[in-house]
Amino acid sequence: NLRLWWGLSYANAMGVCGIVLVALGSTLSSLAADCGTTSTRVGTVFIARGIGAITGALSSARLYSPPRPGNLVMVFVLVALAAVLLYMPFVKDVWILHLTWFLLGMCTATLDTGCQIMTRKVHGIHAGPWLGANTVCFAIAGALVPLIELVTGQLFAQYATLATISVLNAAALYAAPHPETPEIRDQLPPRVMLSAKTDGGALKRPTYYLEFIFGATVFWLIGGKVDTTSYITTYVKSTEIVSSHSGSISLLLLWIMITIGRLLGLHDQINLKKQGKRTVFIHLTAWLLTGTLGMLLCALFPTRTWAFWTGVCLYGLGNGPCVGYVYDLVNRMTVQSEMGMSIVMFGLNFGASLVPYLTTVVWDYTSLGPETLVWVTLLSMFIPMPLLFISATVGNVFEKDSSSSPAMAKTVI
């Protein structure tokens, strides 16, 4: 029952990250207008968010290290997040807008990294589906943001709703027991572990090759998602491929398909619990190909309405479950540690900031214009495939070495 409570609390906290991420992207045009500028000209806010995300991700390894209770850290971050969200509708200066995005980036990076660290801590070798459930809640919460926008139509009402959700999640986590307490920690499932010593008895320094590769993978996956979320409405208005009022509908459709993809992916991950890592790689590649095909249709037929709607649906469906599969592979192939998970989440948060910013630069200063969004999103689905091949190669070599060395016994999933 405690693991269920923790699992639901961490998934809901991950949902808060989802609503913040989508809200920032979907309301960027309104926030920029309040500051007297446009969404593409104020694209530097993504750099500000990126700096905050880097700060949050890099500090998370120390923040969530024992004996400090990880739940209390998350409670503090959720309350701080709510305060910044409540202030967002009142921002009138560009530099203050950058400051708020920095703070939101730092808070969400610390929060989502904590969600993944704590999920692996309490669920151990069984954490794969729970990590996938975190991404499902992320998507469901993200899909609610366009609905809130359509229903309320007011910036303050949107952000007040999001702040309330953040405070409620903080209360739920505050009421939960701490998994770091000795009497609870001893009853938790085992974790993926490696021996800390070599054959000669010397201490073995941990390496994070796979974490860096997986971090680069989610860099592109989340970067493309945030990019599309932030600029799909601007793309619709600029290209007039569909009516301008369909911009909000296209954003809603995108996140509905992302949610459907994540639900299907979670069901598949549960069925893959007893399958080998190679099967997970194959299924993940199939989802990546689905998203790539969707953006390829948009690139090849830029003036076709059917290609746009089909491309959005296929991209959302394909992109949706990918991050959950990557987390599953991280849990299967790497040692559970605060530093390792922080590296992966650093890649995710850095991509969520850098990819959209680069898109605005190319969009504004080259002849590619709005089509930049399509090509960058296409690359964000294609590039992870060779990165997965590299991670599979590194993982296979590592397993061979570990199996041949009695000092490097690993828990096999």
Coordinates of C-alpha atoms in Angstrom, one line a residue:
N1 CA 0.0 0.0 0.0
L2 CA 2.9 2.4 0.7
R3 CA 4.5 1.7 -2.6
L4 CA 1.1 2.4 -4.3
W5 CA 0.8 5.6 -2.4
W6 CA 4.3 6.7 -3.3
G7 CA 3.8 5.6 -6.9
L8 CA 0.6 7.6 -7.4
S9 CA 2.1 10.7 -5.6
Y10 CA 5.2 10.7 -7.8
A11 CA 3.1 10.2 -10.9
N12 CA 0.9 13.1 -9.9
A13 CA 3.9 15.2 -9.2
M14 CA 5.2 14.3 -12.7
G15 CA 1.9 15.5 -14.0
V16 CA 2.6 18.9 -12.5
C17 CA 5.7 19.0 -14.6
G18 CA 3.6 18.2 -17.6
I19 CA 1.1 21.0 -17.1
V20 CA 3.8 23.5 -16.5
L21 CA 5.7 22.5 -19.6
V22 CA 2.6 22.6 -21.9
A23 CA 1.2 25.8 -20.2
L24 CA 4.5 27.7 -20.9
G25 CA 4.5 26.6 -24.5
S26 CA 0.8 27.1 -25.2
T27 CA 0.6 30.5 -23.5
L28 CA 3.9 31.9 -24.7
S29 CA 2.1 34.1 -27.3
S30 CA -0.1 35.6 -24.7
L31 CA 2.8 36.1 -22.2
A32 CA 4.9 37.7 -24.9
A33 CA 2.0 40.0 -26.0
D34 CA 1.7 41.2 -22.4
C35 CA 5.3 42.2 -22.6
G36 CA 4.9 43.9 -25.9
T37 CA 6.7 41.4 -28.1
T38 CA 6.1 38.2 -30.0
S39 CA 6.7 34.5 -29.2
T40 CA 9.5 34.0 -31.8
R41 CA 11.3 37.2 -30.8
V42 CA 11.3 36.3 -27.1
G43 CA 12.6 32.8 -27.8
T44 CA 15.4 33.5 -25.5
V45 CA 13.1 32.5 -22.6
F46 CA 13.9 28.9 -23.5
I47 CA 17.6 29.7 -22.8
A48 CA 16.6 31.1 -19.4
R49 CA 14.5 28.0 -18.7
G50 CA 17.4 25.9 -19.9
I51 CA 19.8 27.5 -17.4
G52 CA 17.3 27.0 -14.7
A53 CA 16.8 23.4 -15.8
I54 CA 20.5 22.7 -15.8
T55 CA 20.8 24.2 -12.3
G56 CA 18.0 22.0 -11.0
A57 CA 19.1 18.8 -12.7
L58 CA 22.7 19.1 -11.6
S59 CA 21.8 19.9 -8.0
S60 CA 19.2 17.1 -7.8
A61 CA 21.9 14.4 -7.2
R62 CA 22.9 16.1 -4.0
L63 CA 19.4 17.2 -3.0
Y64 CA 18.0 13.7 -3.1
S65 CA 20.9 11.9 -1.6
P66 CA 20.3 10.2 1.8
P67 CA 19.8 10.9 4.6
R68 CA 17.8 14.0 3.3
P69 CA 14.1 12.9 2.8
G70 CA 13.3 13.1 -0.9
N71 CA 9.6 13.7 -0.3
L72 CA 10.3 16.9 1.7
V73 CA 12.4 18.2 -1.1
M74 CA 9.6 17.6 -3.6
V75 CA 7.1 19.3 -1.3
F76 CA 9.2 22.4 -1.1
V77 CA 9.6 22.5 -4.9
L78 CA 5.9 22.1 -5.5
V79 CA 5.0 25.0 -3.2
A80 CA 7.7 27.2 -4.8
L81 CA 6.3 26.2 -8.2
A82 CA 2.8 27.2 -7.2
A83 CA 4.0 30.7 -6.1
V84 CA 5.7 31.3 -9.5
L85 CA 2.7 30.1 -11.4
L86 CA 0.4 32.5 -9.6
Y87 CA 2.7 35.4 -10.6
M88 CA 2.9 34.5 -14.3
P89 CA -0.2 36.4 -15.5
F90 CA 1.1 39.6 -13.9
V91 CA 4.4 39.7 -15.8
K92 CA 4.7 42.8 -18.0
D93 CA 8.5 43.1 -18.5
V94 CA 10.6 40.9 -20.8
W95 CA 13.4 40.5 -18.2
I96 CA 11.0 39.4 -15.5
L97 CA 9.5 36.9 -18.0
H98 CA 13.0 35.5 -18.4
L99 CA 13.4 35.3 -14.6
T100 CA 10.1 33.4 -14.1
W101 CA 11.0 31.0 -16.8
F102 CA 14.4 30.4 -15.1
L103 CA 12.6 29.7 -11.8
L104 CA 10.1 27.4 -13.5
G105 CA 12.9 25.6 -15.3
M106 CA 14.8 25.1 -12.1
C107 CA 11.7 23.9 -10.2
T108 CA 10.4 21.5 -12.8
A109 CA 13.9 20.0 -13.4
T110 CA 14.3 19.4 -9.7
L111 CA 10.8 17.9 -9.5
D112 CA 10.8 15.6 -12.4
T113 CA 14.4 14.4 -11.6
G114 CA 13.1 13.7 -8.0
C115 CA 10.1 11.8 -9.3
Q116 CA 12.3 9.4 -11.3
I117 CA 14.9 9.1 -8.5
M118 CA 12.3 8.3 -5.9
T119 CA 10.4 6.0 -8.2
R120 CA 13.5 3.9 -8.7
K121 CA 14.3 4.1 -5.0
V122 CA 10.9 2.7 -3.8
H123 CA 10.2 0.2 -6.6
G124 CA 13.7 -1.1 -7.3
I125 CA 13.9 -3.7 -10.1
H126 CA 10.1 -3.3 -10.6
A127 CA 10.3 0.4 -11.4
G128 CA 10.0 0.1 -15.2
P129 CA 6.2 0.3 -15.5
W130 CA 6.0 2.9 -12.8
L131 CA 8.5 5.1 -14.7
G132 CA 6.2 4.6 -17.7
A133 CA 3.2 5.6 -15.5
N134 CA 5.0 8.8 -14.6
T135 CA 5.2 9.7 -18.3
V136 CA 1.5 8.8 -18.8
C137 CA 0.5 11.3 -16.0
F138 CA 2.8 13.8 -17.6
A139 CA 0.9 13.4 -20.9
I140 CA -2.6 13.4 -19.4
A141 CA -1.9 16.5 -17.4
G142 CA -0.4 18.1 -20.5
A143 CA -3.5 17.3 -22.5
L144 CA -5.6 19.1 -19.8
V145 CA -3.9 22.4 -20.4
P146 CA -5.4 23.1 -23.8
L147 CA -8.8 22.1 -22.4
I148 CA -8.4 24.5 -19.5
E149 CA -7.4 27.2 -22.0
L150 CA -10.5 26.6 -24.2
V151 CA -12.8 26.5 -21.2
T152 CA -11.5 29.5 -19.2
G153 CA -10.1 31.7 -21.9
Q154 CA -8.3 33.7 -19.3
L155 CA -4.6 33.6 -18.5
F156 CA -5.0 34.1 -14.7
A157 CA -7.7 31.3 -14.5
Q158 CA -5.3 28.9 -16.2
Y159 CA -2.3 29.6 -14.0
A160 CA -4.4 29.7 -10.8
T161 CA -5.8 26.3 -11.7
L162 CA -2.3 24.9 -12.3
A163 CA -1.0 26.4 -9.0
T164 CA -3.8 24.8 -7.1
I165 CA -3.0 21.4 -8.6
S166 CA 0.7 21.9 -7.5
V167 CA -0.3 22.7 -3.9
L168 CA -2.6 19.7 -3.7
N169 CA 0.2 17.4 -4.9
A170 CA 2.5 18.9 -2.2
A171 CA -0.1 18.1 0.4
A172 CA -0.3 14.5 -0.7
L173 CA 3.5 14.0 -0.6
Y174 CA 3.8 15.7 2.7
A175 CA 1.3 13.2 4.2
A176 CA 3.2 10.2 2.8
P177 CA 5.8 8.4 5.0
H178 CA 9.5 8.8 4.0
P179 CA 11.0 5.8 2.2
E180 CA 14.5 6.6 3.6
T181 CA 13.5 5.6 7.2
P182 CA 15.3 2.4 8.2
E183 CA 12.3 0.3 9.0
I184 CA 10.7 1.1 5.6
R185 CA 13.9 1.0 3.5
D186 CA 14.7 -2.5 4.5
Q187 CA 11.3 -3.7 3.1
L188 CA 11.7 -2.1 -0.3
P189 CA 12.3 -4.3 -3.4
P190 CA 16.0 -4.9 -4.4
R191 CA 17.7 -2.5 -6.9
V192 CA 20.0 -3.1 -9.9
M193 CA 23.4 -3.2 -8.2
L194 CA 27.0 -3.6 -9.3
S195 CA 29.9 -4.4 -7.1
A196 CA 31.9 -1.4 -6.0
K197 CA 35.2 -3.4 -6.2
T198 CA 37.3 -4.9 -9.0
D199 CA 39.0 -8.3 -8.9
G200 CA 42.1 -6.7 -7.2
G201 CA 40.0 -5.3 -4.4
A202 CA 40.4 -1.7 -5.4
L203 CA 37.3 0.6 -5.4
K204 CA 35.7 0.7 -8.8
R205 CA 34.8 4.2 -9.9
P206 CA 31.3 4.3 -11.4
T207 CA 30.9 5.2 -15.1
Y208 CA 27.9 6.8 -16.7
Y209 CA 28.3 6.1 -20.4
L210 CA 24.8 4.7 -20.8
E211 CA 23.2 7.5 -18.8
F212 CA 24.8 10.1 -21.1
I213 CA 23.6 8.2 -24.2
F214 CA 20.1 7.9 -22.8
G215 CA 20.3 11.6 -21.8
A216 CA 21.1 12.5 -25.4
T217 CA 18.1 10.4 -26.5
V218 CA 15.6 12.1 -24.3
F219 CA 17.2 15.5 -25.2
W220 CA 15.8 15.1 -28.7
L221 CA 12.5 13.4 -27.8
I222 CA 11.4 16.0 -25.3
G223 CA 12.9 18.9 -27.3
G224 CA 10.8 18.0 -30.3
K225 CA 7.7 17.7 -28.1
V226 CA 8.2 21.1 -26.4
D227 CA 9.1 22.7 -29.8
T228 CA 5.8 21.5 -31.4
T229 CA 3.8 22.4 -28.3
S230 CA 5.2 25.9 -28.3
Y231 CA 5.0 26.8 -32.0
I232 CA 2.3 24.6 -33.6
T233 CA -0.3 27.4 -33.2
T234 CA 2.2 29.9 -34.7
Y235 CA 2.9 27.5 -37.5
V236 CA -0.8 27.2 -38.3
K237 CA -1.2 31.0 -38.4
S238 CA 1.9 31.5 -40.5
T239 CA 1.3 28.8 -43.1
E240 CA -2.5 29.0 -43.2
I241 CA -2.5 25.3 -43.9
V242 CA -5.7 25.1 -41.9
S243 CA -7.9 27.9 -40.5
S244 CA -6.2 30.0 -37.9
H245 CA -8.7 29.1 -35.2
S246 CA -7.7 25.5 -35.6
G247 CA -4.3 26.2 -33.9
S248 CA -5.7 25.4 -30.4
I249 CA -7.4 22.4 -31.8
S250 CA -4.2 21.1 -33.3
L251 CA -2.4 21.5 -30.0
L252 CA -5.2 19.6 -28.2
L253 CA -5.1 16.9 -30.8
L254 CA -1.4 16.6 -30.5
W255 CA -1.6 16.0 -26.7
I256 CA -4.5 13.7 -27.0
M257 CA -2.5 11.5 -29.4
I258 CA 0.6 11.8 -27.1
T259 CA -1.6 10.6 -24.2
I260 CA -3.0 7.7 -26.2
G261 CA 0.5 6.7 -27.3
R262 CA 1.7 6.7 -23.7
L263 CA -1.3 4.6 -22.5
L264 CA -0.6 2.1 -25.2
G265 CA 3.1 2.2 -24.4
L266 CA 2.5 1.7 -20.7
H267 CA 0.3 -1.4 -21.4
D268 CA 3.1 -2.7 -23.7
Q269 CA 5.7 -2.1 -21.0
I270 CA 3.7 -4.0 -18.4
N271 CA 3.6 -7.0 -20.9
L272 CA 7.4 -6.6 -21.5
K273 CA 8.3 -7.0 -17.8
K274 CA 9.6 -10.5 -18.4
Q275 CA 11.0 -9.9 -21.8
G276 CA 14.6 -9.1 -22.6
K277 CA 16.1 -5.7 -23.3
R278 CA 16.3 -6.4 -27.0
T279 CA 12.5 -6.6 -27.3
V280 CA 12.2 -3.2 -25.6
F281 CA 14.7 -1.7 -28.1
I282 CA 12.6 -3.1 -31.0
H283 CA 9.3 -1.8 -29.7
L284 CA 10.8 1.6 -29.0
T285 CA 12.2 1.8 -32.5
A286 CA 8.8 1.0 -33.9
W287 CA 7.3 4.0 -32.1
L288 CA 10.1 6.2 -33.3
L289 CA 9.5 5.2 -36.9
T290 CA 5.8 6.0 -36.4
G291 CA 6.6 9.6 -35.3
T292 CA 9.2 10.0 -38.0
L293 CA 6.7 9.0 -40.7
G294 CA 4.2 11.6 -39.4
M295 CA 6.7 14.4 -39.6
L296 CA 7.9 13.2 -43.0
L297 CA 4.4 13.5 -44.4
C298 CA 4.3 17.1 -43.2
A299 CA 7.7 17.8 -44.8
L300 CA 6.9 16.1 -48.1
F301 CA 3.4 17.6 -48.5
P302 CA 3.6 21.0 -46.7
T303 CA 0.5 22.4 -48.4
R304 CA -1.8 19.4 -47.9
T305 CA -4.3 19.7 -45.0
W306 CA -4.6 15.9 -44.8
A307 CA -0.9 15.5 -44.4
F308 CA -0.8 18.1 -41.6
W309 CA -3.5 16.4 -39.5
T310 CA -2.2 12.9 -40.2
G311 CA 1.3 14.0 -39.4
V312 CA 0.3 15.6 -36.1
C313 CA -1.6 12.4 -35.1
L314 CA 1.2 10.0 -36.1
Y315 CA 3.9 12.2 -34.4
G316 CA 1.9 12.5 -31.2
L317 CA 1.2 8.7 -31.2
G318 CA 4.8 7.8 -31.9
N319 CA 6.5 10.3 -29.6
G320 CA 4.1 9.7 -26.7
P321 CA 5.5 6.4 -25.3
C322 CA 9.2 6.9 -26.2
V323 CA 10.4 8.5 -23.1
G324 CA 8.7 5.9 -21.0
Y325 CA 10.6 3.1 -22.9
V326 CA 13.9 5.0 -22.4
Y327 CA 13.3 5.2 -18.6
D328 CA 12.5 1.4 -18.7
L329 CA 15.9 0.8 -20.4
V330 CA 17.6 3.1 -17.9
N331 CA 16.2 1.0 -15.1
R332 CA 17.2 -2.3 -16.7
M333 CA 20.7 -1.3 -17.8
T334 CA 22.1 1.1 -15.3
V335 CA 22.8 1.1 -11.6
Q336 CA 20.2 2.9 -9.4
S337 CA 21.9 6.2 -8.3
E338 CA 21.0 9.8 -7.8
M339 CA 23.8 10.9 -10.0
G340 CA 23.0 8.6 -12.9
M341 CA 19.3 9.6 -13.0
S342 CA 20.3 13.3 -12.7
I343 CA 22.4 12.9 -15.9
V344 CA 19.5 11.5 -17.8
M345 CA 17.1 14.2 -16.6
F346 CA 19.7 16.8 -17.4
G347 CA 19.5 15.8 -21.0
L348 CA 15.7 15.9 -20.9
N349 CA 15.5 19.3 -19.4
F350 CA 18.3 20.8 -21.5
G351 CA 16.6 19.5 -24.7
A352 CA 13.3 21.0 -23.6
S353 CA 15.0 24.4 -23.7
L354 CA 17.7 24.3 -26.3
V355 CA 15.7 22.7 -29.2
P356 CA 12.9 25.3 -29.1
Y357 CA 15.3 28.1 -28.9
L358 CA 17.3 26.9 -31.9
T359 CA 14.0 26.6 -33.8
T360 CA 13.3 30.3 -33.2
V361 CA 16.7 31.3 -34.4
V362 CA 16.4 29.3 -37.7
W363 CA 12.8 30.4 -38.1
D364 CA 13.6 34.1 -37.8
Y365 CA 17.0 34.4 -39.5
T366 CA 16.8 31.9 -42.5
S367 CA 14.5 31.5 -45.5
L368 CA 13.2 28.2 -44.1
G369 CA 10.6 30.1 -42.0
P370 CA 7.8 28.1 -40.4
E371 CA 8.9 24.9 -42.1
T372 CA 11.8 24.9 -39.5
L373 CA 9.3 23.4 -37.0
V374 CA 8.6 20.4 -39.2
W375 CA 12.2 19.6 -40.0
V376 CA 13.4 20.0 -36.4
T377 CA 10.6 17.8 -35.2
L378 CA 11.5 15.3 -37.8
L379 CA 15.1 15.2 -36.7
S380 CA 14.0 14.9 -33.1
M381 CA 12.4 11.5 -33.9
F382 CA 15.1 10.3 -36.2
I383 CA 18.3 11.1 -34.3
P384 CA 17.3 8.9 -31.2
M385 CA 17.4 5.8 -33.4
P386 CA 21.2 5.8 -34.0
L387 CA 21.6 6.8 -30.3
L388 CA 19.7 3.7 -29.3
F389 CA 21.9 1.5 -31.5
I390 CA 24.9 3.0 -29.7
S391 CA 23.4 2.4 -26.3
A392 CA 22.5 -1.2 -27.3
T393 CA 26.1 -1.8 -28.4
V394 CA 27.6 -0.3 -25.2
G395 CA 25.1 -2.2 -23.1
N396 CA 25.9 -5.6 -24.7
V397 CA 29.6 -5.1 -24.3
F398 CA 29.1 -4.1 -20.6
E399 CA 27.0 -7.2 -20.0
K400 CA 29.7 -9.4 -21.5
D401 CA 32.3 -7.8 -19.3
S402 CA 30.2 -8.0 -16.2
S403 CA 29.3 -11.6 -16.7
S404 CA 32.9 -12.6 -17.1
S405 CA 34.0 -10.8 -13.9
P406 CA 32.8 -12.3 -10.6
A407 CA 33.3 -9.0 -8.9
M408 CA 30.7 -7.3 -11.0
A409 CA 27.5 -9.3 -10.3
K410 CA 24.4 -7.6 -11.5
T411 CA 20.7 -8.1 -10.7
V412 CA 19.2 -9.6 -13.9
I413 CA 15.7 -8.5 -15.0

